[in-house]
Short mmCIF file of C-alpha atoms in Angstrom, two decimals:
data_model
loop_
_atom_site.label_atom_id
_atom_site.label_comp_id
_atom_site.label_asym_id
_atom_site.label_seq_id
_atom_site.Cartn_x
_atom_site.Cartn_y
_atom_site.Cartn_z
CA UNK Y 1 -21.49 17.71 17.78
CA UNK Y 2 -22.27 17.43 14.05
CA UNK Y 3 -23.50 20.68 12.52
CA UNK Y 4 -26.92 20.88 10.85
CA UNK Y 5 -25.20 21.53 7.51
CA UNK Y 6 -23.17 18.35 7.79
CA UNK Y 7 -26.24 16.29 8.76
CA UNK Y 8 -27.95 17.49 5.57
CA UNK Y 9 -24.79 16.71 3.55
CA UNK Y 10 -24.46 13.21 5.01
CA UNK Y 11 -28.16 12.47 4.45
CA UNK Y 12 -27.95 13.55 0.80
CA UNK Y 13 -24.80 11.52 0.20
CA UNK Y 14 -26.35 8.50 1.93
CA UNK Y 15 -29.37 8.59 -0.35
CA UNK Y 16 -27.21 8.87 -3.46
CA UNK Y 17 -24.86 6.08 -2.33
CA UNK Y 18 -27.85 3.84 -1.59
CA UNK Y 19 -29.11 4.47 -5.13
CA UNK Y 20 -25.65 3.73 -6.54
CA UNK Y 21 -25.48 0.53 -4.51
CA UNK Y 22 -28.83 -0.58 -5.90
CA UNK Y 23 -27.61 0.16 -9.41
CA UNK Y 24 -24.54 -2.02 -8.84
CA UNK Y 25 -26.63 -4.87 -7.53
CA UNK Y 26 -28.83 -4.59 -10.61
CA UNK Y 27 -25.81 -5.14 -12.85
CA UNK Y 28 -24.84 -1.49 -13.51
CA UNK Y 29 -21.33 -0.05 -14.03
CA UNK Y 30 -20.10 -1.37 -10.68
CA UNK Y 31 -21.01 -5.00 -11.23
CA UNK Y 32 -19.79 -7.51 -8.64
CA UNK Y 33 -20.76 -4.89 -6.03
CA UNK Y 34 -17.50 -2.98 -6.06
CA UNK Y 35 -16.52 0.50 -7.22
CA UNK Y 36 -12.82 1.34 -7.56
CA UNK Y 37 -11.65 4.91 -7.13
CA UNK Y 38 -8.25 5.80 -8.57
CA UNK Y 39 -5.78 8.35 -7.28
CA UNK Y 40 -2.14 9.25 -7.77
CA UNK Y 41 0.42 11.68 -6.45
CA UNK Y 42 2.33 12.58 -3.33
CA UNK Y 43 4.65 10.13 -1.60
CA UNK Y 44 4.75 12.42 1.46
CA UNK Y 45 1.38 11.17 2.87
CA UNK Y 46 1.58 7.66 1.40
CA UNK Y 47 1.99 5.83 4.76
CA UNK Y 48 -1.20 7.48 6.01
CA UNK Y 49 -3.18 7.16 2.79
CA UNK Y 50 -2.36 3.45 2.62
CA UNK Y 51 -3.77 3.04 6.12
CA UNK Y 52 -6.82 5.14 5.33
CA UNK Y 53 -7.79 3.27 2.20
CA UNK Y 54 -7.29 -0.10 3.87
CA UNK Y 55 -9.44 0.89 6.86
CA UNK Y 56 -12.11 2.45 4.65
CA UNK Y 57 -12.51 -0.76 2.67
CA UNK Y 58 -13.46 -2.49 5.92
CA UNK Y 59 -16.34 -0.15 6.67
CA UNK Y 60 -17.34 0.44 3.03
CA UNK Y 61 -16.57 -2.87 1.28
CA UNK Y 62 -18.29 -1.70 -1.90
CA UNK Y 63 -15.56 0.92 -2.48
CA UNK Y 64 -11.90 0.22 -3.13
CA UNK Y 65 -9.20 2.87 -3.62
CA UNK Y 66 -6.23 2.30 -5.92
CA UNK Y 67 -3.61 4.95 -5.05
CA UNK Y 68 -0.28 5.22 -6.88
CA UNK Y 69 2.52 6.99 -4.98
CA UNK Y 70 4.25 8.68 -7.94
CA UNK Y 71 5.03 12.17 -6.61
CA UNK Y 72 2.98 15.35 -6.47
CA UNK Y 73 3.91 16.46 -9.97
CA UNK Y 74 2.73 13.19 -11.46
CA UNK Y 75 -0.52 13.33 -9.50
CA UNK Y 76 -1.28 16.82 -10.77
CA UNK Y 77 -0.60 15.75 -14.36
CA UNK Y 78 -2.85 12.71 -14.10
CA UNK Y 79 -5.66 14.79 -12.60
CA UNK Y 80 -5.27 17.24 -15.47
CA UNK Y 81 -5.38 14.39 -18.00
CA UNK Y 82 -8.51 12.95 -16.38
CA UNK Y 83 -6.97 9.53 -15.81
CA UNK Y 84 -7.63 9.51 -12.03
CA UNK Y 85 -10.51 10.42 -9.74
CA UNK Y 86 -8.22 12.47 -7.50
CA UNK Y 87 -4.69 13.76 -7.34
CA UNK Y 88 -2.57 14.20 -4.23
CA UNK Y 89 0.00 16.92 -3.72
CA UNK Y 90 1.93 18.63 -0.95
CA UNK Y 91 2.18 21.61 -3.30
CA UNK Y 92 -1.12 23.40 -3.86
CA UNK Y 93 -1.86 24.42 -7.42
CA UNK Y 94 -0.74 27.89 -8.40
CA UNK Y 95 -3.24 30.22 -10.05
CA UNK Y 96 -1.63 29.39 -13.40
CA UNK Y 97 -1.85 25.63 -12.80
CA UNK Y 98 -5.50 25.94 -11.79
CA UNK Y 99 -6.27 27.94 -14.93
CA UNK Y 100 -4.68 25.20 -17.06
CA UNK Y 101 -6.95 22.49 -15.60
CA UNK Y 102 -9.92 21.35 -17.71
CA UNK Y 103 -12.28 22.44 -14.93
CA UNK Y 104 -12.43 23.87 -11.42
CA UNK Y 105 -10.30 22.00 -8.86
CA UNK Y 106 -11.03 21.82 -5.13
CA UNK Y 107 -8.17 21.52 -2.60
CA UNK Y 108 -8.87 19.37 0.47
CA UNK Y 109 -6.06 19.64 3.07
CA UNK Y 110 -5.88 16.24 4.76
CA UNK Y 111 -3.13 16.49 7.42
CA UNK Y 112 0.07 18.41 8.10
CA UNK Y 113 3.48 16.77 8.11
CA UNK Y 114 7.13 17.50 8.81
CA UNK Y 115 10.02 17.20 6.36
CA UNK Y 116 12.91 15.72 8.32
CA UNK Y 117 16.57 16.39 7.51
CA UNK Y 118 18.04 12.89 7.57
CA UNK Y 119 21.70 11.95 7.67
CA UNK Y 120 24.09 9.00 7.78
CA UNK Y 121 27.09 9.80 9.98
CA UNK Y 122 28.92 6.65 11.11
CA UNK Y 123 30.23 6.72 14.67
CA UNK Y 124 28.24 9.77 15.73
CA UNK Y 125 25.82 9.10 18.60
CA UNK Y 126 24.81 12.69 19.31
CA UNK Y 127 21.81 14.21 17.53
CA UNK Y 128 22.92 16.60 14.80
CA UNK Y 129 21.86 20.25 15.03
CA UNK Y 130 21.48 22.34 11.91
CA UNK Y 131 20.85 26.03 11.38
CA UNK Y 132 19.02 27.49 8.38
CA UNK Y 133 22.34 28.89 7.15
CA UNK Y 134 24.01 25.47 7.38
CA UNK Y 135 21.21 23.68 5.51
CA UNK Y 136 21.20 26.28 2.74
CA UNK Y 137 24.99 26.23 2.56
CA UNK Y 138 25.04 22.44 2.22
CA UNK Y 139 22.44 22.39 -0.55
CA UNK Y 140 24.11 25.30 -2.35
CA UNK Y 141 27.34 23.28 -2.35
CA UNK Y 142 29.18 25.86 -0.26
CA UNK Y 143 29.58 23.68 2.85
CA UNK Y 144 31.31 20.52 1.70
CA UNK Y 145 32.50 18.61 4.80
CA UNK Y 146 30.88 17.57 8.05
CA UNK Y 147 33.67 19.10 10.14
CA UNK Y 148 33.27 22.52 8.55
CA UNK Y 149 33.25 25.40 11.01
CA UNK Y 150 29.59 26.26 10.25
CA UNK Y 151 28.45 22.81 11.40
CA UNK Y 152 31.01 22.30 14.18
CA UNK Y 153 30.11 25.63 15.79
CA UNK Y 154 26.53 24.52 16.51
CA UNK Y 155 27.56 20.95 17.41
CA UNK Y 156 30.50 21.57 19.79
CA UNK Y 157 30.10 18.27 21.67
CA UNK Y 158 29.38 16.05 18.68
CA UNK Y 159 31.91 13.65 17.17
CA UNK Y 160 31.46 14.79 13.61
CA UNK Y 161 33.12 12.42 11.12
CA UNK Y 162 35.78 13.74 8.78
CA UNK Y 163 33.72 12.97 5.69
CA UNK Y 164 32.59 14.90 2.64
CA UNK Y 165 28.89 15.72 2.62
CA UNK Y 166 27.00 13.61 0.09
CA UNK Y 167 23.89 15.62 -0.77
CA UNK Y 168 20.74 13.84 -1.92
CA UNK Y 169 17.48 15.28 -3.18
CA UNK Y 170 14.36 14.29 -5.07
CA UNK Y 171 14.70 13.58 -8.78
CA UNK Y 172 10.97 13.79 -9.52
CA UNK Y 173 8.41 16.58 -9.27
CA UNK Y 174 7.72 16.54 -5.56
CA UNK Y 175 5.59 18.24 -2.95
CA UNK Y 176 8.23 17.34 -0.37
CA UNK Y 177 10.67 19.34 -2.50
CA UNK Y 178 8.10 22.14 -2.70
CA UNK Y 179 7.99 22.38 1.11
CA UNK Y 180 11.76 22.07 1.50
CA UNK Y 181 12.66 24.63 -1.17
CA UNK Y 182 10.04 27.08 0.10
CA UNK Y 183 11.72 26.78 3.48
CA UNK Y 184 15.16 27.40 1.97
CA UNK Y 185 13.82 30.40 0.03
CA UNK Y 186 12.30 31.79 3.24
CA UNK Y 187 15.51 31.53 5.27
CA UNK Y 188 18.23 32.11 2.65
CA UNK Y 189 18.32 35.02 0.21
CA UNK Y 190 21.15 33.39 -1.79
CA UNK Y 191 18.98 30.31 -2.22
CA UNK Y 192 15.93 32.37 -3.17
CA UNK Y 193 17.95 34.37 -5.71
CA UNK Y 194 19.90 31.51 -7.25
CA UNK Y 195 17.60 28.47 -7.04
CA UNK Y 196 14.12 29.40 -5.84
CA UNK Y 197 11.22 27.16 -4.84
CA UNK Y 198 9.04 24.65 -6.60
CA UNK Y 199 8.12 21.00 -7.01
CA UNK Y 200 11.37 20.61 -8.95
CA UNK Y 201 14.38 22.91 -9.12
CA UNK Y 202 17.83 22.98 -10.71
CA UNK Y 203 19.81 21.56 -7.80
CA UNK Y 204 23.31 23.07 -7.44
CA UNK Y 205 24.74 19.79 -6.05
CA UNK Y 206 23.77 16.27 -5.14
CA UNK Y 207 22.27 13.08 -6.52
CA UNK Y 208 18.56 12.39 -6.94
CA UNK Y 209 16.27 9.69 -5.65
CA UNK Y 210 12.74 9.04 -6.87
CA UNK Y 211 10.13 9.59 -4.20
CA UNK Y 212 10.64 9.80 -0.47
CA UNK Y 213 11.50 6.11 -0.76
CA UNK Y 214 14.34 6.87 -3.18
CA UNK Y 215 15.94 9.56 -1.02
CA UNK Y 216 15.57 7.30 2.03
CA UNK Y 217 17.44 4.57 0.17
CA UNK Y 218 20.25 6.91 -0.88
CA UNK Y 219 20.78 8.14 2.68
CA UNK Y 220 20.72 4.63 4.17
CA UNK Y 221 23.31 3.37 1.69
CA UNK Y 222 25.70 6.34 1.64
CA UNK Y 223 27.96 7.21 4.61
CA UNK Y 224 28.27 10.98 4.99
CA UNK Y 225 24.97 11.62 3.23
CA UNK Y 226 22.18 14.08 3.96
CA UNK Y 227 18.65 14.18 2.58
CA UNK Y 228 15.13 15.39 3.22
CA UNK Y 229 12.14 13.07 3.59
CA UNK Y 230 8.73 13.02 5.23
CA UNK Y 231 9.15 12.21 8.92
CA UNK Y 232 7.36 8.84 8.76
CA UNK Y 233 9.90 7.56 6.20
CA UNK Y 234 12.80 8.54 8.46
CA UNK Y 235 11.28 6.85 11.50
CA UNK Y 236 10.12 3.70 9.71
CA UNK Y 237 13.58 3.23 8.16
CA UNK Y 238 15.55 3.95 11.34
CA UNK Y 239 17.24 7.04 9.92
CA UNK Y 240 18.75 9.72 12.11
CA UNK Y 241 17.27 13.19 11.68
CA UNK Y 242 18.42 16.61 12.79
CA UNK Y 243 17.13 19.23 15.15
CA UNK Y 244 16.59 22.40 13.13
CA UNK Y 245 16.84 25.94 14.51
CA UNK Y 246 13.54 27.73 14.01
CA UNK Y 247 12.74 31.42 13.63
CA UNK Y 248 12.56 31.80 17.43
CA UNK Y 249 16.13 30.52 17.76
CA UNK Y 250 15.17 27.12 19.22
CA UNK Y 251 16.52 23.81 17.96
CA UNK Y 252 13.37 21.77 17.40
CA UNK Y 253 12.78 18.10 16.65
CA UNK Y 254 10.25 17.17 13.96
CA UNK Y 255 7.29 15.68 15.85
CA UNK Y 256 3.51 15.72 15.67
CA UNK Y 257 3.46 18.40 18.38
CA UNK Y 258 5.98 20.69 16.68
CA UNK Y 259 4.19 20.25 13.34
CA UNK Y 260 0.86 21.06 14.98
CA UNK Y 261 2.41 24.22 16.41
CA UNK Y 262 3.47 25.26 12.90
CA UNK Y 263 -0.02 24.59 11.52
CA UNK Y 264 -2.05 26.11 14.36
CA UNK Y 265 -1.87 29.73 13.27
CA UNK Y 266 -2.87 28.99 9.67
CA UNK Y 267 -6.63 28.54 10.14
CA UNK Y 268 -7.66 32.22 9.82
CA UNK Y 269 -5.71 32.54 6.56
CA UNK Y 270 -7.06 29.22 5.26
CA UNK Y 271 -10.63 30.47 5.64
CA UNK Y 272 -9.82 32.68 2.63
CA UNK Y 273 -7.55 30.29 0.73
CA UNK Y 274 -6.34 26.86 1.86
CA UNK Y 275 -3.20 27.18 -0.27
CA UNK Y 276 -0.91 28.37 2.53
CA UNK Y 277 2.70 27.89 3.55
CA UNK Y 278 3.57 27.11 7.17
CA UNK Y 279 7.35 26.95 6.79
CA UNK Y 280 9.48 28.93 9.25
CA UNK Y 281 6.48 29.60 11.51
CA UNK Y 282 7.00 32.10 14.31
CA UNK Y 283 5.83 29.94 17.25
CA UNK Y 284 8.74 29.08 19.58
CA UNK Y 285 7.84 25.37 19.58
CA UNK Y 286 7.18 25.10 15.82
CA UNK Y 287 9.26 22.86 13.60
CA UNK Y 288 10.22 25.07 10.65
CA UNK Y 289 10.07 22.63 7.70
CA UNK Y 290 6.43 21.58 7.63
CA UNK Y 291 3.42 21.81 5.37
CA UNK Y 292 -0.09 20.64 4.63
CA UNK Y 293 -0.75 17.92 2.11
CA UNK Y 294 -3.80 18.05 -0.16
CA UNK Y 295 -6.15 15.84 -2.11
CA UNK Y 296 -7.19 17.57 -5.33
CA UNK Y 297 -10.54 16.80 -6.93
CA UNK Y 298 -12.51 18.16 -9.84
CA UNK Y 299 -15.47 20.15 -8.57
CA UNK Y 300 -17.59 18.71 -11.39
CA UNK Y 301 -16.76 14.99 -11.45
CA UNK Y 302 -17.58 13.37 -14.79
CA UNK Y 303 -19.45 10.48 -13.12
CA UNK Y 304 -22.07 11.05 -10.45
CA UNK Y 305 -21.75 7.74 -8.59
CA UNK Y 306 -17.95 7.92 -8.52
CA UNK Y 307 -18.00 11.58 -7.52
CA UNK Y 308 -20.36 10.93 -4.62
CA UNK Y 309 -18.32 7.91 -3.50
CA UNK Y 310 -15.19 10.07 -3.52
CA UNK Y 311 -16.89 12.83 -1.53
CA UNK Y 312 -18.04 10.30 1.07
CA UNK Y 313 -14.51 8.88 1.34
CA UNK Y 314 -13.05 12.37 1.84
CA UNK Y 315 -15.68 13.20 4.45
CA UNK Y 316 -14.62 10.09 6.36
CA UNK Y 317 -10.93 10.99 5.98
CA UNK Y 318 -11.26 14.50 7.47
CA UNK Y 319 -13.36 13.20 10.37
CA UNK Y 320 -12.95 9.58 11.49
CA UNK Y 321 -9.77 9.08 9.47
CA UNK Y 322 -7.90 11.70 11.48
CA UNK Y 323 -7.43 9.26 14.37
CA UNK Y 324 -4.89 7.37 12.26
CA UNK Y 325 -2.73 10.46 11.64
CA UNK Y 326 -0.80 10.86 14.89
CA UNK Y 327 0.34 7.22 15.21
CA UNK Y 328 1.89 7.63 11.75
CA UNK Y 329 3.53 10.95 12.73
CA UNK Y 330 1.19 13.34 10.90
CA UNK Y 331 -0.55 16.27 12.59
CA UNK Y 332 -4.36 15.94 12.54
CA UNK Y 333 -6.39 18.83 11.15
CA UNK Y 334 -7.56 21.54 13.56
CA UNK Y 335 -11.34 21.77 13.86
CA UNK Y 336 -11.43 25.08 12.01
CA UNK Y 337 -9.83 23.48 8.94
CA UNK Y 338 -12.17 20.49 9.12
CA UNK Y 339 -15.05 22.97 8.92
CA UNK Y 340 -13.47 24.62 5.86
CA UNK Y 341 -13.22 21.18 4.23
CA UNK Y 342 -16.87 20.43 4.99
CA UNK Y 343 -17.89 23.54 3.08
CA UNK Y 344 -15.63 22.58 0.17
CA UNK Y 345 -17.05 19.05 -0.02
CA UNK Y 346 -20.60 20.40 0.07
CA UNK Y 347 -19.75 22.44 -3.03
CA UNK Y 348 -18.77 19.44 -5.18
CA UNK Y 349 -21.13 18.93 -8.11
CA UNK Y 350 -20.81 15.46 -9.63
CA UNK Y 351 -22.53 15.24 -12.98
CA UNK Y 352 -25.53 13.11 -13.80
CA UNK Y 353 -24.67 10.09 -15.94
CA UNK Y 354 -24.89 10.72 -19.67
CA UNK Y 355 -28.04 9.42 -21.30
CA UNK Y 356 -27.60 6.32 -23.45
#
């Protein structure tokens, strides 16, 4: 059932969009009957966003979305510069980053996703198991070979190759890196003390790839390699990915269900602030390297018609668009978080067009 508040919101947006449509037909800023919204940022949700924007163009042919998958850091910078209508990031803005923006920014969580630990181990048919200590040790450069005792001990029946570990990581500012390094900081004090967490860090070892696509390519081409990518990239590219031991001691596969389990307990906290971390969740069936991904919008859009078109698109994404999430291996939003998003969208205040 649609709440009374959302009915009012949809009615208001419908009236404004009808007026904008009439303006386009009369030869206004959107001549030829089309308005193009621009966005840039995270590669993590790119498979889903591509699907969303394609499907939305079918039901709203007067609106097209041009989204550039350039990494969360790039999306945040373009939003700050005012060159896009929205940014996309798996890393929510810090208080300092929000203060540096030219105006108030609203976070809209869109889905949750898992960061898979991918690997290329020729001749090994068993699924690799990794502990938090092993993952941190590999990325700190302390565990150097696949047959090391730390890995062999938790994979006693696996035919581990006698290869050096080729570590790969993101080279760009990345929300996927933000999730992964927050996980490492949560499970490893040496990592937290020596490297820390962020969209980009000073990696102790390894070679970089740009975007989830770049890391996927490095892993596919390099025997003995390990990397971290959004789950959809691993599945679509036929990469192997590890079971990871969670805080309950269970080795868990990254799936929609295990990501949903990690996200489920976050709703009460998100009612106060949607900028939450769900890494290393306590639920026994939760995959530990997971996070929400966000669309970031200016509360006061500089153009009323574009701002209302964007709000309508986002309203569709958090409602009807959620049905496309699970087939692409993302966890749909719980109802409580959808309600939080409805309130946030109702608070957007696109500006009236400047008088000529």
